[in-house]
mmCIF file of C-alpha atoms and ligand atoms in Angstrom:
data_model
loop_
_atom_site.group_PDB
_atom_site.id
_atom_site.type_symbol
_atom_site.label_atom_id
_atom_site.label_comp_id
_atom_site.label_asym_id
_atom_site.label_seq_id
_atom_site.Cartn_x
_atom_site.Cartn_y
_atom_site.Cartn_z
ATOM 1 C CA MET A 1 8.006 7.150 -33.312
ATOM 2 C CA ARG A 2 6.619 4.280 -35.378
ATOM 3 C CA GLU A 3 5.533 2.642 -32.132
ATOM 4 C CA LEU A 4 3.858 5.846 -30.949
ATOM 5 C CA CYS A 5 2.045 6.368 -34.215
ATOM 6 C CA VAL A 6 0.598 2.893 -33.991
ATOM 7 C CA ILE A 7 -0.424 3.280 -30.353
ATOM 8 C CA MET A 8 -1.882 6.744 -30.734
ATOM 9 C CA PRO A 9 -2.636 7.315 -34.413
ATOM 10 C CA ASP A 10 -4.758 10.389 -33.718
ATOM 11 C CA PHE A 11 -2.320 12.035 -31.440
ATOM 12 C CA GLY A 12 -0.687 14.110 -34.152
ATOM 13 C CA ARG A 13 -3.944 15.819 -35.074
ATOM 14 C CA ALA A 14 -4.996 16.282 -31.467
ATOM 15 C CA TYR A 15 -1.588 17.680 -30.698
ATOM 16 C CA ALA A 16 -1.813 20.105 -33.583
ATOM 17 C CA ARG A 17 -5.204 21.354 -32.347
ATOM 18 C CA HIS A 18 -3.954 22.040 -28.833
ATOM 19 C CA PHE A 19 -0.394 23.068 -29.585
ATOM 20 C CA PRO A 20 -0.313 24.879 -32.942
ATOM 21 C CA THR A 21 3.113 24.704 -34.555
ATOM 22 C CA LYS A 22 3.908 28.362 -34.064
ATOM 23 C CA ASP A 23 3.387 28.067 -30.281
ATOM 24 C CA VAL A 24 5.589 25.043 -30.049
ATOM 25 C CA SER A 25 8.375 26.646 -32.006
ATOM 26 C CA HIS A 26 8.056 29.990 -30.247
ATOM 27 C CA GLY A 27 7.447 31.625 -33.623
ATOM 28 C CA GLU A 28 10.428 30.076 -35.392
ATOM 29 C CA PRO A 29 9.780 28.012 -38.543
ATOM 30 C CA LEU A 30 10.362 24.342 -37.788
ATOM 31 C CA PRO A 31 12.180 21.774 -39.907
ATOM 32 C CA ARG A 32 9.729 19.185 -41.187
ATOM 33 C CA THR A 33 11.574 15.907 -41.022
ATOM 34 C CA PRO A 34 9.716 12.751 -42.079
ATOM 35 C CA VAL A 35 9.525 10.332 -39.180
ATOM 36 C CA GLY A 36 8.741 7.134 -41.038
ATOM 37 C CA CYS A 37 5.101 6.614 -40.077
ATOM 38 C CA GLU A 38 4.182 5.565 -43.608
ATOM 39 C CA GLN A 39 0.629 4.717 -42.689
ATOM 40 C CA LEU A 40 -0.067 8.303 -41.656
ATOM 41 C CA ASP A 41 -0.765 11.102 -44.058
ATOM 42 C CA SER A 42 2.061 13.496 -44.778
ATOM 43 C CA GLN A 43 0.421 16.302 -42.845
ATOM 44 C CA ARG A 44 0.432 14.225 -39.715
ATOM 45 C CA ASP A 45 3.988 13.073 -40.400
ATOM 46 C CA GLY A 46 4.945 16.700 -40.267
ATOM 47 C CA MET A 47 3.147 17.255 -36.992
ATOM 48 C CA PHE A 48 5.112 14.482 -35.308
ATOM 49 C CA ALA A 49 8.345 15.702 -36.793
ATOM 50 C CA ASP A 50 7.698 19.214 -35.492
ATOM 51 C CA MET A 51 6.842 17.864 -32.132
ATOM 52 C CA VAL A 52 9.970 15.770 -31.817
ATOM 53 C CA MET A 53 12.336 18.349 -33.226
ATOM 54 C CA ALA A 54 10.987 21.290 -31.295
ATOM 55 C CA THR A 55 10.098 20.113 -27.825
ATOM 56 C CA PRO A 56 10.878 16.527 -26.980
ATOM 57 C CA GLU A 57 9.005 16.833 -23.705
ATOM 58 C CA PHE A 58 5.769 17.333 -25.650
ATOM 59 C CA THR A 59 5.403 13.671 -26.496
ATOM 60 C CA PRO A 60 3.221 11.165 -24.693
ATOM 61 C CA LEU A 61 6.242 9.102 -23.679
ATOM 62 C CA ALA A 62 6.148 10.464 -20.151
ATOM 63 C CA LEU A 63 2.497 9.457 -19.963
ATOM 64 C CA LEU A 64 3.344 5.997 -21.215
ATOM 65 C CA ARG A 65 5.961 5.702 -18.476
ATOM 66 C CA LEU A 66 3.311 6.639 -15.914
ATOM 67 C CA LEU A 67 0.913 4.110 -17.378
ATOM 68 C CA ASP A 68 3.658 1.489 -17.192
ATOM 69 C CA GLY A 69 3.709 1.953 -13.416
ATOM 70 C CA PHE A 70 1.075 -0.690 -12.751
ATOM 71 C CA ARG A 71 2.831 -3.141 -15.041
ATOM 72 C CA GLY A 72 6.048 -2.681 -13.088
ATOM 73 C CA THR A 73 4.125 -3.138 -9.837
ATOM 74 C CA LYS A 74 2.578 -6.368 -11.065
ATOM 75 C CA ALA A 75 5.878 -7.706 -12.452
ATOM 76 C CA LEU A 76 7.543 -7.028 -9.101
ATOM 77 C CA THR A 77 4.741 -8.541 -7.042
ATOM 78 C CA ALA A 78 4.532 -11.605 -9.313
ATOM 79 C CA ALA A 79 8.283 -12.180 -9.048
ATOM 80 C CA VAL A 80 8.146 -11.902 -5.241
ATOM 81 C CA ARG A 81 5.079 -14.154 -5.071
ATOM 82 C CA LEU A 82 6.661 -16.796 -7.317
ATOM 83 C CA GLY A 83 9.909 -16.729 -5.363
ATOM 84 C CA VAL A 84 12.187 -15.545 -8.190
ATOM 85 C CA PHE A 85 14.528 -13.658 -5.854
ATOM 86 C CA ASP A 86 14.650 -16.443 -3.256
ATOM 87 C CA LEU A 87 15.506 -18.923 -5.987
ATOM 88 C CA LEU A 88 18.314 -16.818 -7.429
ATOM 89 C CA ALA A 89 19.672 -16.081 -3.941
ATOM 90 C CA SER A 90 20.056 -19.789 -3.262
ATOM 91 C CA GLU A 91 21.150 -20.890 -6.756
ATOM 92 C CA GLY A 92 23.192 -17.945 -8.018
ATOM 93 C CA THR A 93 23.022 -17.230 -11.753
ATOM 94 C CA LEU A 94 20.487 -19.359 -13.630
ATOM 95 C CA SER A 95 19.488 -19.566 -17.283
ATOM 96 C CA ALA A 96 15.910 -18.679 -18.211
ATOM 97 C CA LEU A 97 15.167 -22.353 -18.826
ATOM 98 C CA ALA A 98 16.554 -23.412 -15.440
ATOM 99 C CA CYS A 99 14.546 -20.627 -13.740
ATOM 100 C CA ALA A 100 11.420 -21.740 -15.559
ATOM 101 C CA GLN A 101 11.900 -25.338 -14.429
ATOM 102 C CA ARG A 102 12.562 -24.428 -10.785
ATOM 103 C CA LEU A 103 9.645 -21.993 -10.698
ATOM 104 C CA LYS A 104 7.387 -24.556 -12.398
ATOM 105 C CA LEU A 105 6.589 -22.163 -15.218
ATOM 106 C CA GLU A 106 6.719 -22.705 -18.940
ATOM 107 C CA GLU A 107 9.769 -21.169 -20.548
ATOM 108 C CA ARG A 108 7.897 -18.482 -22.504
ATOM 109 C CA PRO A 109 6.276 -16.706 -19.519
ATOM 110 C CA ALA A 110 9.372 -17.241 -17.374
ATOM 111 C CA ARG A 111 11.561 -15.508 -19.955
ATOM 112 C CA MET A 112 9.095 -12.625 -20.190
ATOM 113 C CA LEU A 113 9.074 -12.126 -16.427
ATOM 114 C CA LEU A 114 12.877 -12.338 -16.227
ATOM 115 C CA THR A 115 13.240 -9.792 -19.034
ATOM 116 C CA ALA A 116 10.817 -7.429 -17.291
ATOM 117 C CA CYS A 117 12.604 -7.819 -13.948
ATOM 118 C CA THR A 118 15.947 -7.161 -15.620
ATOM 119 C CA ALA A 119 14.602 -4.078 -17.366
ATOM 120 C CA LEU A 120 13.267 -2.851 -14.027
ATOM 121 C CA GLY A 121 16.693 -3.233 -12.397
ATOM 122 C CA LEU A 122 15.656 -6.141 -10.198
ATOM 123 C CA LEU A 123 17.846 -8.707 -11.960
ATOM 124 C CA ASP A 124 21.197 -8.651 -13.759
ATOM 125 C CA PHE A 125 21.856 -10.617 -16.962
ATOM 126 C CA ASP A 126 25.427 -11.668 -17.802
ATOM 127 C CA GLY A 127 24.782 -12.974 -21.322
ATOM 128 C CA TYR A 128 24.121 -16.482 -20.053
ATOM 129 C CA GLY A 129 21.829 -16.260 -17.066
ATOM 130 C CA PHE A 130 19.980 -14.129 -14.560
ATOM 131 C CA ALA A 131 21.030 -13.142 -11.037
ATOM 132 C CA ASN A 132 19.587 -10.856 -8.366
ATOM 133 C CA SER A 133 20.624 -7.217 -8.596
ATOM 134 C CA SER A 134 22.242 -5.983 -5.393
ATOM 135 C CA SER A 135 19.092 -4.220 -4.195
ATOM 136 C CA ALA A 136 16.884 -7.248 -4.962
ATOM 137 C CA ASP A 137 19.361 -9.414 -3.074
ATOM 138 C CA GLU A 138 19.198 -7.111 -0.060
ATOM 139 C CA PHE A 139 15.470 -6.387 0.063
ATOM 140 C CA LEU A 140 13.564 -9.069 -1.842
ATOM 141 C CA VAL A 141 15.082 -12.287 -0.492
ATOM 142 C CA ARG A 142 12.987 -13.627 2.370
ATOM 143 C CA SER A 143 15.908 -14.695 4.544
ATOM 144 C CA ARG A 144 17.596 -11.265 4.536
ATOM 145 C CA PRO A 145 17.303 -9.042 7.635
ATOM 146 C CA LEU A 146 15.978 -6.075 5.614
ATOM 147 C CA TYR A 147 13.428 -8.150 3.665
ATOM 148 C CA PHE A 148 10.856 -5.821 2.088
ATOM 149 C CA GLY A 149 8.897 -8.440 0.147
ATOM 150 C CA ASP A 150 6.003 -8.601 2.613
ATOM 151 C CA PHE A 151 5.346 -4.915 2.010
ATOM 152 C CA VAL A 152 5.405 -5.595 -1.739
ATOM 153 C CA LEU A 153 2.814 -8.338 -1.252
ATOM 154 C CA LEU A 154 0.815 -6.150 1.130
ATOM 155 C CA VAL A 155 0.532 -3.415 -1.497
ATOM 156 C CA ASP A 156 -0.631 -6.061 -3.946
ATOM 157 C CA GLU A 157 -3.195 -7.499 -1.527
ATOM 158 C CA GLU A 158 -4.388 -4.440 0.310
ATOM 159 C CA GLN A 159 -3.992 -1.573 -2.138
ATOM 160 C CA TYR A 160 -3.950 -2.785 -5.721
ATOM 161 C CA GLN A 161 -7.591 -3.902 -5.886
ATOM 162 C CA PRO A 162 -9.060 -0.945 -3.964
ATOM 163 C CA TRP A 163 -7.127 1.505 -6.150
ATOM 164 C CA GLY A 164 -9.053 -0.014 -9.064
ATOM 165 C CA ASP A 165 -12.067 1.797 -7.560
ATOM 166 C CA LEU A 166 -10.290 5.132 -7.234
ATOM 167 C CA VAL A 167 -12.844 6.918 -9.415
ATOM 168 C CA ALA A 168 -15.671 5.738 -7.120
ATOM 169 C CA ALA A 169 -13.663 6.896 -4.083
ATOM 170 C CA LEU A 170 -13.193 10.296 -5.725
ATOM 171 C CA GLN A 171 -16.777 10.696 -6.885
ATOM 172 C CA GLU A 172 -18.332 9.515 -3.639
ATOM 173 C CA ASN A 173 -15.669 10.775 -1.209
ATOM 174 C CA ARG A 174 -15.532 7.447 0.586
ATOM 175 C CA PRO A 175 -13.140 4.564 1.207
ATOM 176 C CA VAL A 176 -13.419 1.612 -1.153
ATOM 177 C CA VAL A 177 -11.718 -1.080 0.943
ATOM 178 C CA TRP A 178 -13.429 -4.002 2.621
ATOM 179 C CA ALA A 179 -13.458 -2.389 6.095
ATOM 180 C CA PRO A 180 -11.965 1.023 6.700
ATOM 181 C CA GLN A 181 -12.135 0.852 10.521
ATOM 182 C CA ALA A 182 -8.769 -0.062 11.965
ATOM 183 C CA GLU A 183 -10.002 -2.882 14.233
ATOM 184 C CA LYS A 184 -11.764 -4.609 11.344
ATOM 185 C CA ARG A 185 -9.300 -3.790 8.638
ATOM 186 C CA PHE A 186 -8.820 -7.421 7.597
ATOM 187 C CA PRO A 187 -11.657 -9.479 6.100
ATOM 188 C CA ALA A 188 -12.658 -12.431 8.268
ATOM 189 C CA ASP A 189 -11.814 -14.985 5.572
ATOM 190 C CA ARG A 190 -8.297 -13.612 4.945
ATOM 191 C CA ALA A 191 -6.347 -14.581 8.034
ATOM 192 C CA ASP A 192 -3.171 -14.427 5.925
ATOM 193 C CA ILE A 193 -3.403 -10.645 5.454
ATOM 194 C CA GLU A 194 -2.842 -9.697 9.088
ATOM 195 C CA PRO A 195 0.731 -11.012 9.414
ATOM 196 C CA LEU A 196 1.443 -9.589 5.971
ATOM 197 C CA PHE A 197 0.228 -6.183 7.131
ATOM 198 C CA TRP A 198 2.380 -6.138 10.250
ATOM 199 C CA ASN A 199 5.484 -7.570 8.599
ATOM 200 C CA GLY A 200 5.080 -5.155 5.690
ATOM 201 C CA MET A 201 4.455 -2.226 8.032
ATOM 202 C CA SER A 202 7.550 -3.157 10.053
ATOM 203 C CA SER A 203 9.786 -3.178 7.009
ATOM 204 C CA VAL A 204 8.702 0.388 6.193
ATOM 205 C CA SER A 205 8.749 1.556 9.803
ATOM 206 C CA ALA A 206 12.154 0.085 10.678
ATOM 207 C CA PHE A 207 13.797 2.139 7.902
ATOM 208 C CA THR A 208 11.831 5.237 8.778
ATOM 209 C CA ALA A 209 12.533 4.915 12.498
ATOM 210 C CA HIS A 210 16.229 4.543 11.791
ATOM 211 C CA ALA A 211 16.198 7.813 9.822
ATOM 212 C CA VAL A 212 14.050 9.593 12.426
ATOM 213 C CA SER A 213 16.233 8.492 15.341
ATOM 214 C CA ARG A 214 19.262 10.072 13.644
ATOM 215 C CA SER A 215 17.584 13.242 12.410
ATOM 216 C CA PHE A 216 16.746 14.773 15.780
ATOM 217 C CA ASP A 217 18.554 14.723 19.112
ATOM 218 C CA PHE A 218 16.390 12.513 21.333
ATOM 219 C CA SER A 219 19.101 12.125 23.987
ATOM 220 C CA GLY A 220 17.414 14.491 26.463
ATOM 221 C CA PHE A 221 14.211 12.442 26.698
ATOM 222 C CA ARG A 222 13.552 9.654 29.196
ATOM 223 C CA SER A 223 10.009 8.420 28.563
ATOM 224 C CA LEU A 224 8.335 7.982 25.192
ATOM 225 C CA LEU A 225 4.623 7.429 24.583
ATOM 226 C CA ASP A 226 4.380 5.934 21.088
ATOM 227 C CA VAL A 227 0.748 6.647 20.218
ATOM 228 C CA GLY A 228 -0.614 4.229 17.600
ATOM 229 C CA GLY A 229 2.831 2.672 17.769
ATOM 230 C CA GLY A 230 1.814 -0.622 16.131
ATOM 231 C CA ARG A 231 4.236 -3.424 16.880
ATOM 232 C CA GLY A 232 6.681 -0.917 18.346
ATOM 233 C CA ASP A 233 9.189 -0.511 15.514
ATOM 234 C CA PHE A 234 9.811 3.156 16.382
ATOM 235 C CA SER A 235 10.027 2.498 20.117
ATOM 236 C CA ILE A 236 12.488 -0.330 19.543
ATOM 237 C CA GLU A 237 14.699 1.732 17.237
ATOM 238 C CA LEU A 238 14.615 4.825 19.466
ATOM 239 C CA CYS A 239 15.357 2.823 22.621
ATOM 240 C CA MET A 240 18.212 1.010 20.911
ATOM 241 C CA HIS A 241 19.662 4.344 19.849
ATOM 242 C CA GLN A 242 19.041 6.065 23.191
ATOM 243 C CA PRO A 243 20.036 3.728 26.042
ATOM 244 C CA ARG A 244 18.384 5.905 28.716
ATOM 245 C CA LEU A 245 15.000 6.044 26.996
ATOM 246 C CA ARG A 246 12.022 3.899 28.029
ATOM 247 C CA ALA A 247 8.839 3.609 25.959
ATOM 248 C CA THR A 248 5.166 2.718 26.143
ATOM 249 C CA VAL A 249 3.401 1.712 22.948
ATOM 250 C CA TYR A 250 -0.221 2.792 23.113
ATOM 251 C CA ASP A 251 -2.394 1.021 20.554
ATOM 252 C CA LEU A 252 -5.628 -0.893 20.115
ATOM 253 C CA PRO A 253 -5.960 -4.016 22.310
ATOM 254 C CA SER A 254 -5.633 -6.457 19.419
ATOM 255 C CA VAL A 255 -2.383 -4.785 18.347
ATOM 256 C CA CYS A 256 -0.783 -4.651 21.815
ATOM 257 C CA ARG A 257 -0.576 -8.452 21.890
ATOM 258 C CA LEU A 258 1.573 -8.324 18.753
ATOM 259 C CA THR A 259 3.615 -5.428 20.164
ATOM 260 C CA GLU A 260 4.542 -7.419 23.263
ATOM 261 C CA ARG A 261 5.754 -10.314 21.097
ATOM 262 C CA LYS A 262 7.867 -8.103 18.856
ATOM 263 C CA VAL A 263 9.343 -6.164 21.780
ATOM 264 C CA ALA A 264 10.215 -9.449 23.534
ATOM 265 C CA ALA A 265 11.956 -10.661 20.377
ATOM 266 C CA SER A 266 14.009 -7.452 20.347
ATOM 267 C CA GLY A 267 15.181 -8.118 23.912
ATOM 268 C CA LEU A 268 13.829 -4.773 25.160
ATOM 269 C CA SER A 269 10.862 -5.907 27.277
ATOM 270 C CA ASP A 270 12.466 -4.355 30.359
ATOM 271 C CA ARG A 271 12.321 -0.883 28.734
ATOM 272 C CA ILE A 272 9.318 -1.038 26.392
ATOM 273 C CA GLY A 273 5.774 -1.869 27.446
ATOM 274 C CA ALA A 274 2.432 -1.872 25.649
ATOM 275 C CA GLN A 275 -0.706 -0.189 26.923
ATOM 276 C CA ALA A 276 -4.024 -0.956 25.259
ATOM 277 C CA GLY A 277 -6.281 1.982 24.489
ATOM 278 C CA ASP A 278 -8.186 3.839 21.840
ATOM 279 C CA LEU A 279 -7.062 7.341 21.037
ATOM 280 C CA LEU A 280 -10.479 8.193 19.634
ATOM 281 C CA LEU A 281 -12.541 6.859 22.536
ATOM 282 C CA ASP A 282 -10.313 7.376 25.577
ATOM 283 C CA ASP A 283 -10.757 10.750 27.282
ATOM 284 C CA GLU A 284 -7.110 10.836 28.283
ATOM 285 C CA LEU A 285 -3.834 9.333 27.166
ATOM 286 C CA PRO A 286 -1.420 7.726 29.647
ATOM 287 C CA ALA A 287 0.427 10.564 31.425
ATOM 288 C CA GLY A 288 4.000 10.950 32.675
ATOM 289 C CA HIS A 289 5.902 11.072 29.390
ATOM 290 C CA ASP A 290 8.301 13.757 28.153
ATOM 291 C CA LEU A 291 8.082 12.617 24.527
ATOM 292 C CA ILE A 292 5.016 11.650 22.491
ATOM 293 C CA LEU A 293 5.354 10.256 18.982
ATOM 294 C CA LEU A 294 2.630 10.090 16.348
ATOM 295 C CA SER A 295 4.060 8.257 13.351
ATOM 296 C CA ASN A 296 1.756 7.605 10.416
ATOM 297 C CA VAL A 297 -1.294 7.824 12.604
ATOM 298 C CA LEU A 298 -2.920 11.218 12.138
ATOM 299 C CA HIS A 299 -3.307 10.915 8.362
ATOM 300 C CA MET A 300 -5.961 8.236 9.002
ATOM 301 C CA TRP A 301 -8.378 10.824 10.390
ATOM 302 C CA ASP A 302 -10.232 13.987 9.454
ATOM 303 C CA GLU A 303 -9.098 17.406 10.614
ATOM 304 C CA ALA A 304 -11.423 17.682 13.614
ATOM 305 C CA THR A 305 -10.252 14.291 14.908
ATOM 306 C CA VAL A 306 -6.616 15.253 14.398
ATOM 307 C CA VAL A 307 -7.094 18.461 16.387
ATOM 308 C CA LYS A 308 -8.776 16.548 19.252
ATOM 309 C CA ALA A 309 -5.942 13.985 19.243
ATOM 310 C CA LEU A 310 -3.316 16.745 19.439
ATOM 311 C CA ARG A 311 -5.117 18.292 22.426
ATOM 312 C CA LYS A 312 -5.139 14.934 24.213
ATOM 313 C CA CYS A 313 -1.400 14.659 23.586
ATOM 314 C CA LEU A 314 -0.794 18.121 25.034
ATOM 315 C CA THR A 315 -2.718 17.246 28.190
ATOM 316 C CA ALA A 316 -0.826 13.963 28.646
ATOM 317 C CA LEU A 317 2.639 15.389 27.987
ATOM 318 C CA ASN A 318 4.947 16.428 30.851
ATOM 319 C CA ASP A 319 5.695 20.167 31.062
ATOM 320 C CA GLY A 320 8.623 20.940 28.750
ATOM 321 C CA GLY A 321 8.011 17.724 26.815
ATOM 322 C CA ALA A 322 7.852 17.384 23.032
ATOM 323 C CA LEU A 323 5.320 16.003 20.590
ATOM 324 C CA VAL A 324 6.766 14.607 17.363
ATOM 325 C CA VAL A 325 4.639 14.076 14.253
ATOM 326 C CA ALA A 326 6.311 11.860 11.636
ATOM 327 C CA GLU A 327 4.571 11.439 8.313
ATOM 328 C CA ALA A 328 4.862 11.932 4.578
ATOM 329 C CA PHE A 329 3.922 15.621 4.612
ATOM 330 C CA VAL A 330 2.367 17.204 1.548
ATOM 331 C CA ASP A 331 4.140 20.405 0.516
ATOM 332 C CA ASP A 332 2.569 23.594 1.853
ATOM 333 C CA ASP A 333 1.557 24.663 -1.651
ATOM 334 C CA GLY A 334 -0.163 21.323 -2.290
ATOM 335 C CA THR A 335 1.933 20.419 -5.329
ATOM 336 C CA GLY A 336 3.712 17.298 -4.093
ATOM 337 C CA PRO A 337 5.962 15.534 -3.404
ATOM 338 C CA VAL A 338 4.821 12.491 -5.329
ATOM 339 C CA GLY A 339 5.189 10.007 -2.448
ATOM 340 C CA ALA A 340 3.126 12.107 -0.028
ATOM 341 C CA ALA A 341 0.555 13.034 -2.661
ATOM 342 C CA LEU A 342 -0.033 9.393 -3.600
ATOM 343 C CA MET A 343 -0.086 8.331 0.052
ATOM 344 C CA SER A 344 -2.749 10.972 0.564
ATOM 345 C CA LEU A 345 -4.852 9.457 -2.220
ATOM 346 C CA ASN A 346 -4.289 6.107 -0.537
ATOM 347 C CA MET A 347 -5.960 7.599 2.531
ATOM 348 C CA LEU A 348 -8.966 8.473 0.366
ATOM 349 C CA VAL A 349 -9.122 4.872 -0.800
ATOM 350 C CA HIS A 350 -8.686 3.465 2.721
ATOM 351 C CA THR A 351 -10.209 5.875 5.261
ATOM 352 C CA ALA A 352 -13.392 7.829 5.828
ATOM 353 C CA GLY A 353 -11.790 11.210 6.473
ATOM 354 C CA GLY A 354 -8.011 10.959 6.358
ATOM 355 C CA ARG A 355 -5.465 12.585 4.109
ATOM 356 C CA ASN A 356 -1.816 13.484 4.278
ATOM 357 C CA TYR A 357 -1.563 16.982 5.672
ATOM 358 C CA THR A 358 0.956 19.766 5.155
ATOM 359 C CA ARG A 359 3.499 20.888 7.722
ATOM 360 C CA ARG A 360 1.766 24.268 7.743
ATOM 361 C CA GLU A 361 -1.538 22.627 8.728
ATOM 362 C CA TYR A 362 0.145 20.781 11.594
ATOM 363 C CA GLU A 363 1.858 23.984 12.724
ATOM 364 C CA ALA A 364 -1.500 25.767 12.845
ATOM 365 C CA TRP A 365 -3.201 22.925 14.740
ATOM 366 C CA LEU A 366 -0.322 22.550 17.191
ATOM 367 C CA THR A 367 -0.369 26.288 17.845
ATOM 368 C CA ALA A 368 -4.144 26.271 18.341
ATOM 369 C CA ALA A 369 -3.854 23.291 20.706
ATOM 370 C CA GLY A 370 -1.363 25.224 22.870
ATOM 371 C CA PHE A 371 2.040 23.849 21.793
ATOM 372 C CA SER A 372 4.967 26.253 21.455
ATOM 373 C CA ALA A 373 8.460 26.311 19.876
ATOM 374 C CA ILE A 374 7.009 24.461 16.891
ATOM 375 C CA CYS A 375 9.610 23.506 14.320
ATOM 376 C CA ARG A 376 10.140 21.477 11.163
ATOM 377 C CA VAL A 377 12.901 18.888 11.122
ATOM 378 C CA PRO A 378 14.107 17.356 7.853
ATOM 379 C CA LEU A 379 15.257 13.733 7.789
ATOM 380 C CA ILE A 380 18.918 13.032 7.122
ATOM 381 C CA VAL A 381 17.965 10.435 4.504
ATOM 382 C CA ASP A 382 14.831 9.738 2.503
ATOM 383 C CA ALA A 383 12.665 7.282 4.386
ATOM 384 C CA PRO A 384 9.786 5.249 2.996
ATOM 385 C CA GLY A 385 7.303 6.201 5.738
ATOM 386 C CA ALA A 386 8.050 9.886 6.417
ATOM 387 C CA ASN A 387 9.701 12.873 4.805
ATOM 388 C CA GLY A 388 10.232 14.937 7.932
ATOM 389 C CA LEU A 389 9.064 15.769 11.426
ATOM 390 C CA VAL A 390 6.963 18.531 12.903
ATOM 391 C CA ILE A 391 7.734 19.031 16.590
ATOM 392 C CA GLY A 392 5.958 21.090 19.225
ATOM 393 C CA ARG A 393 6.812 21.712 22.896
ATOM 394 C CA LYS A 394 4.541 21.920 25.913
HETATM 395 C C1 SAM N 1 -0.073 2.928 9.914
HETATM 396 S S1 SAM N 1 0.080 2.226 11.472
HETATM 397 C C2 SAM N 1 1.504 3.097 12.137
HETATM 398 C C3 SAM N 1 2.198 2.304 13.185
HETATM 399 C C4 SAM N 1 3.439 2.984 13.771
HETATM 400 N N1 SAM N 1 3.148 4.251 14.363
HETATM 401 C C5 SAM N 1 4.532 3.100 12.744
HETATM 402 O O1 SAM N 1 4.718 4.194 12.185
HETATM 403 O O2 SAM N 1 5.152 2.088 12.480
HETATM 404 C C6 SAM N 1 -1.251 3.027 12.349
HETATM 405 C C7 SAM N 1 -1.372 2.526 13.765
HETATM 406 O O3 SAM N 1 -2.402 3.256 14.439
HETATM 407 C C8 SAM N 1 -3.109 2.342 15.237
HETATM 408 N N2 SAM N 1 -4.443 2.873 15.547
HETATM 409 C C9 SAM N 1 -5.487 2.992 14.689
HETATM 410 N N3 SAM N 1 -6.551 3.504 15.333
HETATM 411 C C10 SAM N 1 -6.169 3.716 16.607
HETATM 412 C C11 SAM N 1 -6.836 4.227 17.749
HETATM 413 N N4 SAM N 1 -8.111 4.622 17.676
HETATM 414 N N5 SAM N 1 -6.157 4.313 18.910
HETATM 415 C C12 SAM N 1 -4.863 3.912 18.980
HETATM 416 N N6 SAM N 1 -4.177 3.424 17.926
HETATM 417 C C13 SAM N 1 -4.833 3.325 16.754
HETATM 418 C C14 SAM N 1 -3.145 1.092 14.406
HETATM 419 O O4 SAM N 1 -3.477 -0.055 15.139
HETATM 420 C C15 SAM N 1 -1.734 1.062 13.861
HETATM 421 O O5 SAM N 1 -0.860 0.414 14.713
#
């Protein structure tokens, strides 16, 4: 409480104005326990005591936790950028001083970063030195197969700064990134961002594709069109899981070059191809597929564009085929969940008309486009890039 009183000395009075004591206590008289904020007057002391005794949730601590979010983000991104987790993976447990020396930092800031990372669950401390926690060891060490650090750095590079202009994005209803159009999404003088984007995207998509491939029975399908499929992470995962499936990744020309490289590295070039195109400009999508996937694509665009895209998918799809939309859906009542709601705001920051839509909106658009047997499919595990599927049949 002392800490709170110092941070927010006027909070007690403000609290009392908005939440009079009798409301807080539901009419019951409250004990007035001194809370040790000597620098405050006794009346305010009482307010804090009431607040703590009566309804612990009515303190600003939850708000402070929210405000701490950016500090946690920056501690994580700094530790990844400085190579803390790579160092500890190769050296095992190290004292703060040894870490400081290897990271070429002075001891004071190194200790502070190590303390923050330990508090955040990224490191373990055994009384002598620091070591990677099991999840940091799995996901934040560059040499590990499930390395997630490029996505961490991507968020830092591509999202952190633009989110600083969130108020402008809200007031002017416009993106605040350097170039919202997909083909020009990276600034000319930042050649380093492009590989970061695709590596980061892959680390999210590989997890999500794994969950998607096990959440719905894809065994009856033979030919997938992965619209806006990026480097092909979903196609690769689905084809690995379904040996009789073949796939075509349909994406912008500049992306298809990267897709071919990634598919070749996966050893699936005989079953997965890339076809360059532009979903917005092309009148028709490649035909002859019994499965079309749209993963994290439609939320980039406004409603009218989404509806047009769904119609193009219906036309391209074989009779009896299925269209699968995979995304972080906002709840139908628009109250969450947090991941989808914040991703939606990210679409405000990054795109001219996109947002994360609800399942109900997709159901209505799919119905209007002419799809039938529309259903919602939950994922068997939480995935970073989607919280379910909406599927329609032709
Ligand atoms: C967020 S990424 C999703 C990639 C992939 N579907 C996944 O979930 O891993 C969006 C993808 O849409 C592609 N895209 C953007 N505009 C497009 C367009 N007009 N036509 C086709 N693809 C497009 C991008 O190049 C990118 O690969």
